[in-house]
Coordinates of C-alpha atoms in Angstrom, one line a residue:
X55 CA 44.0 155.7 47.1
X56 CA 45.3 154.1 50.1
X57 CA 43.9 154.1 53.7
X58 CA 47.3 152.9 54.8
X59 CA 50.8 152.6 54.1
X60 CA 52.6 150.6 56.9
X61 CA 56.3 150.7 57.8
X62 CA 58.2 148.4 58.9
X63 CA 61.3 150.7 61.1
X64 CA 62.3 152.3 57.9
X65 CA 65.7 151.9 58.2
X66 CA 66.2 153.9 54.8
X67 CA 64.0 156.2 55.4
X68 CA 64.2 159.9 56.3
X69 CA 62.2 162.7 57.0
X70 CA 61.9 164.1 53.3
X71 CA 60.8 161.1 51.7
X72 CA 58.2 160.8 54.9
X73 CA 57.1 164.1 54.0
X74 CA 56.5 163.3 50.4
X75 CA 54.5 160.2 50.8
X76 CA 52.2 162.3 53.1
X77 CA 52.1 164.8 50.5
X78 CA 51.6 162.5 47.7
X79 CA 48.7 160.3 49.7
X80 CA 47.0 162.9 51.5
X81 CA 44.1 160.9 52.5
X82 CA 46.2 158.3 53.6
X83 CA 47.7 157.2 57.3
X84 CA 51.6 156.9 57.3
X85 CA 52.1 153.8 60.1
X86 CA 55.7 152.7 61.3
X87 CA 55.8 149.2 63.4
X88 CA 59.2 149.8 64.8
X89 CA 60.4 146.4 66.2
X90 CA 63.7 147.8 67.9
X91 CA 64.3 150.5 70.6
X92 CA 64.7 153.5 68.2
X93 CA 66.7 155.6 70.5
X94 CA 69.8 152.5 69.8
X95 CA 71.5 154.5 67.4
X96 CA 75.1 153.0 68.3
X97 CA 74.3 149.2 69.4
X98 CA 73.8 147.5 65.7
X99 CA 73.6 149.1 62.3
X100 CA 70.1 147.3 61.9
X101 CA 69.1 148.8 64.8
X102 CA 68.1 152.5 64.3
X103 CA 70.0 155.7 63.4
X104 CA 69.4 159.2 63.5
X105 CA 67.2 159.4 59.8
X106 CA 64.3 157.4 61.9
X107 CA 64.9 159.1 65.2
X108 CA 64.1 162.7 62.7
X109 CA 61.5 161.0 61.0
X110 CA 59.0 160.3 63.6
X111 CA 57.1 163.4 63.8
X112 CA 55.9 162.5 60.6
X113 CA 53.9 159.8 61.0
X114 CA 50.3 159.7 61.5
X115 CA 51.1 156.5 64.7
X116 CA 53.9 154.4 65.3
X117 CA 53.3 151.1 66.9
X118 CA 56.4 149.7 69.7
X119 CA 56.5 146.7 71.1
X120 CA 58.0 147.6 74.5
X121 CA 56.0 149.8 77.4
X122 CA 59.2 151.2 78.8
X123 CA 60.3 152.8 75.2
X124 CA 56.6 153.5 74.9
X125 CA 56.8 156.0 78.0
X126 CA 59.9 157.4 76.7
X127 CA 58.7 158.2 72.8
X128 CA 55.9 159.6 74.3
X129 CA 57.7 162.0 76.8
X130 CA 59.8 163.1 74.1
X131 CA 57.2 163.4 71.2
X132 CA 54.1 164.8 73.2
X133 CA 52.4 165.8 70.4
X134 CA 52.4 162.3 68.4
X135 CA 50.7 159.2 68.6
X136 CA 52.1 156.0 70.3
X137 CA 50.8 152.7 70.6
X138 CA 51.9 149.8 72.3
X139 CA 52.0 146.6 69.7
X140 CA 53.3 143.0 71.3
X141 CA 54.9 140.1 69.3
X142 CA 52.9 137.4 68.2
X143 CA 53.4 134.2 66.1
X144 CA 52.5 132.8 62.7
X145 CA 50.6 129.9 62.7
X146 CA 51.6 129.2 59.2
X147 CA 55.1 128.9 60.0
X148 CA 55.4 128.5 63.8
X149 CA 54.2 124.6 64.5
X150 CA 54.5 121.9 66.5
X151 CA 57.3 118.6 65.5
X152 CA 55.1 116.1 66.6
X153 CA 58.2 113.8 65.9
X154 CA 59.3 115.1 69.6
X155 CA 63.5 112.9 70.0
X156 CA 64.6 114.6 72.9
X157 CA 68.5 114.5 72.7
X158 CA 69.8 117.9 74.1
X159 CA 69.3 119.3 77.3
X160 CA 68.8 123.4 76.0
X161 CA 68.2 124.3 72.6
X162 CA 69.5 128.1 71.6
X163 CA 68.2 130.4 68.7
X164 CA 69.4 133.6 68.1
X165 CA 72.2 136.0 66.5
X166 CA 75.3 135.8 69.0
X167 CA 76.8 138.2 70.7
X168 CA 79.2 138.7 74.0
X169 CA 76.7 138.1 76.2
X170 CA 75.1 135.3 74.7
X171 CA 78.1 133.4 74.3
X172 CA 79.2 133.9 77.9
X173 CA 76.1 132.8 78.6
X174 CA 76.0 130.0 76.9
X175 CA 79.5 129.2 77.4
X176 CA 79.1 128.6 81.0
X177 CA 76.3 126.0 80.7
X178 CA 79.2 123.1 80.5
X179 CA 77.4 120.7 82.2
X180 CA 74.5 120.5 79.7
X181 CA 74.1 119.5 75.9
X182 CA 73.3 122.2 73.9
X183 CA 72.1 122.6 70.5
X184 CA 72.7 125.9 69.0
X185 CA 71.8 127.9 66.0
X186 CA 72.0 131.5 65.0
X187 CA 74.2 134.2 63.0
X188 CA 77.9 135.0 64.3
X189 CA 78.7 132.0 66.4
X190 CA 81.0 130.5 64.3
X191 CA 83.8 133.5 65.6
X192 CA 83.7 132.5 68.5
X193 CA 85.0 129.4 70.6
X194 CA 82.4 126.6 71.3
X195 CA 83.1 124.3 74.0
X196 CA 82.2 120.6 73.0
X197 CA 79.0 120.1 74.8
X198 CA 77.7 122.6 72.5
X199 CA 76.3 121.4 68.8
X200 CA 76.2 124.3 66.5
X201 CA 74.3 123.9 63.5
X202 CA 73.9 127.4 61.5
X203 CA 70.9 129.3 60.7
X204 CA 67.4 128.2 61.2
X205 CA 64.5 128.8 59.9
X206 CA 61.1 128.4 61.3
X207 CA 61.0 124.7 60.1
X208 CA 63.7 123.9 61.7
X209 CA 63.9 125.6 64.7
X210 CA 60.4 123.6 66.1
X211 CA 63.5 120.6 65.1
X212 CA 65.2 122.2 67.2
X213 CA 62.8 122.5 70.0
X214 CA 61.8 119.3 69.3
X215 CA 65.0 117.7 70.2
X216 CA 65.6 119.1 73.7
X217 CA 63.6 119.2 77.1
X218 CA 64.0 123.4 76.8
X219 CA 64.5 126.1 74.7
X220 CA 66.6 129.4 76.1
X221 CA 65.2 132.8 75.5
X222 CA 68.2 135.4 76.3
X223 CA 66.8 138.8 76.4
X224 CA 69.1 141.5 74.9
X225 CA 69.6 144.8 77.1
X226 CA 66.8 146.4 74.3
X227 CA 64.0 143.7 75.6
X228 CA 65.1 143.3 79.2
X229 CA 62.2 145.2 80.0
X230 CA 59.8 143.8 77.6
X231 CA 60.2 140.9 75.7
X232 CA 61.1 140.1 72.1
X233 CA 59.5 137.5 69.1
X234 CA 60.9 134.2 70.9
X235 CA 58.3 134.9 74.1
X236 CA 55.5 133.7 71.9
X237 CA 58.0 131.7 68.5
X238 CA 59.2 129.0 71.2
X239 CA 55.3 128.2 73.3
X240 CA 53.7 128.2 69.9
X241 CA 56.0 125.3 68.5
X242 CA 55.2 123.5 71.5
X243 CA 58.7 124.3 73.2
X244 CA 59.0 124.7 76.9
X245 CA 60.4 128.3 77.3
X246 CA 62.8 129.5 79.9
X247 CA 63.1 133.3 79.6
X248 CA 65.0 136.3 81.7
X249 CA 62.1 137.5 84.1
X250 CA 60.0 140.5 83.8
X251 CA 56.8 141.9 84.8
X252 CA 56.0 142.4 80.9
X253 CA 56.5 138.3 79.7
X254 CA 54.8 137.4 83.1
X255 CA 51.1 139.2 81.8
X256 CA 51.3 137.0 78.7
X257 CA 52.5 133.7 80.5
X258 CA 52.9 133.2 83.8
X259 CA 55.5 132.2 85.8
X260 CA 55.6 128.5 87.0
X261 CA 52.3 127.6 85.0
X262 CA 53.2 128.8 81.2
X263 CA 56.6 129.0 80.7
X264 CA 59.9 129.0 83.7
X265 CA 62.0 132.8 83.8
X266 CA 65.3 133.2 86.1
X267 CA 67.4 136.8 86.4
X268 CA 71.1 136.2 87.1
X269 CA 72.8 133.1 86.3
X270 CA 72.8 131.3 89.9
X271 CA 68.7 131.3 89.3
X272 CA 69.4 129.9 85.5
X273 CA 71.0 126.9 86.6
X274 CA 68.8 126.5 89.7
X275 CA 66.0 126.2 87.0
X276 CA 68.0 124.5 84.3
X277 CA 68.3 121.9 87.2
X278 CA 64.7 121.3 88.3
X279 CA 63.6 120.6 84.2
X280 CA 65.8 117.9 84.5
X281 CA 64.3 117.0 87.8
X282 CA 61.2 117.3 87.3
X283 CA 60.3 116.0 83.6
X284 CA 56.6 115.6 84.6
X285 CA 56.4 119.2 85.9
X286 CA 58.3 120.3 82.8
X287 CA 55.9 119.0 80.3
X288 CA 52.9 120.5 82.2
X289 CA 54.2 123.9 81.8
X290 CA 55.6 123.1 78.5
X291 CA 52.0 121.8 77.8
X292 CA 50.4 124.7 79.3
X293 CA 52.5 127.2 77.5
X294 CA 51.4 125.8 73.8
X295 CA 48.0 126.1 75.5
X296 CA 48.3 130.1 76.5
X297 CA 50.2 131.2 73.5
X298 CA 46.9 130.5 71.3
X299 CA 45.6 133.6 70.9
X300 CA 49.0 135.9 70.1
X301 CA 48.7 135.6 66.6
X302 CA 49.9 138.3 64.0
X303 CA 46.2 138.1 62.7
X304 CA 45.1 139.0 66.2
X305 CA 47.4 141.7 66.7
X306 CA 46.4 143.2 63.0
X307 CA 43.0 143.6 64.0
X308 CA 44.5 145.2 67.3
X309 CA 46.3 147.7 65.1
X310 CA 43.1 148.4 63.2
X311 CA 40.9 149.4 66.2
X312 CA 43.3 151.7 67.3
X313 CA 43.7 153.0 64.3
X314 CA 40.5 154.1 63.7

């Protein structure tokens, strides 16, 4: 009796129980929203694995959120359908602090890894707040306040309490970019991101947001917010401004309309 049944990756899934949901709701479309690269089969557990990489064939459209793996599903799956599906925000969790205390330099979300925290660790010169899964195995230098997990509440805190939020890219959204490109703008945080053509369509470089790509640029940028507060908080400004219309309601009634 369903017109749809969505998946998110399907992690669990295989290509049996694929085929028995089709054959169960035939009048139905089987939808996957993959929000990983699902070729990763060996970078994290959460990632993919060979069930999902098996299973596509079976659905009716799965929706990526990255052109380049785009290109590549469809090379290798010519005879299924592939749609491209960006980020977005939620409105309802994703605000502004209006209670803006600037005491940090960089504020830093995310899981950690080796990179990150290489990173991260050689930004001595600046406070940092941090926050994120895994950090606490590693060594944090003191100019770096760790302070667990956040949720969306308090990461706009977060953002709230320094003059820019970090957006490290992982090697799967180097290319593309991930749910922080639109999380940090639309809680009024001034975003500096590793730079690709992909984040540059949906906010633009110098105007919306501030990107660098190797770590000479980072600090060469990292430098100039601290600069140039006035300039900051113009693209910080802007940024909240752009972001706007990348909601997840937005991009469900994209989904729809190429659906049918």
């Amino acid at each position: 009796n369903y017109n749809l049944i969505i998946i998110f990756k399907g992690l669990y899934l295989n290509k049996k129980f694929a085929s028995q949901i089709k054959s169960i709701c035939k009048n139905s479309k089987l939808i996957n929203i993959f929000t990983d690269n699902p070729f990763d089969t060996n970078y994290f557990k959460d990632i993919s694995n060979k069930n999902i990489l098996n299973s596509i064939t079976e659905f009716d459209n799965i929706f990526i959120f990255s052109k380049k793996i785009l290109k590549l599903l469809k090379k290798k799956y010519p005879n299924n359908s592939f749609s491209y599906l960006p980020f977005a925000y939620d409105p309802f969790y994703h605000k502004k602090n209006k209670n803006f205390k600037i005491q940090y330099d960089i504020s830093f979300v995310g899981t950690a890894d080796n990179e990150r925290y290489t990173l991260i660790n050689s930004l001595k010169e600046y406070s940092i707040i941090l926050a994120g899964d895994g950090w606490k195995k590693y060594n944090l230098p003191k100019n770096i306040r760790y302070v667990s997990n956040a949720d969306a509440r308090n990461y706009s805190f977060l953002i709230s309490k320094s003059k820019f939020s970090l957006n490290i890219l992982r090697k799967q959204n180097k290319d593309s970019h991930n749910m922080k490109t639109f999380e940090i703008p639309s809680m009024g945080g001034l975003m500096l991101t590793y730079r690709n053509k992909e984040q540059n369509i949906f906010f633009k470089e110098n105007q919306d947001c501030l990107m660098y790509s190797n770590m000479n640029e980072l600090e060469n940028k990292i430098n100039f917010i601290l600069k140039n507060r006035k300039k900051a908080f113009k693209i910080r400004k802007q940024g909240y401004k752009k972001v706007k219309n990348h909601t997840y309601t937005n991009r469900l009634k994209y989904l729809l309309k190429n659906i049918y």
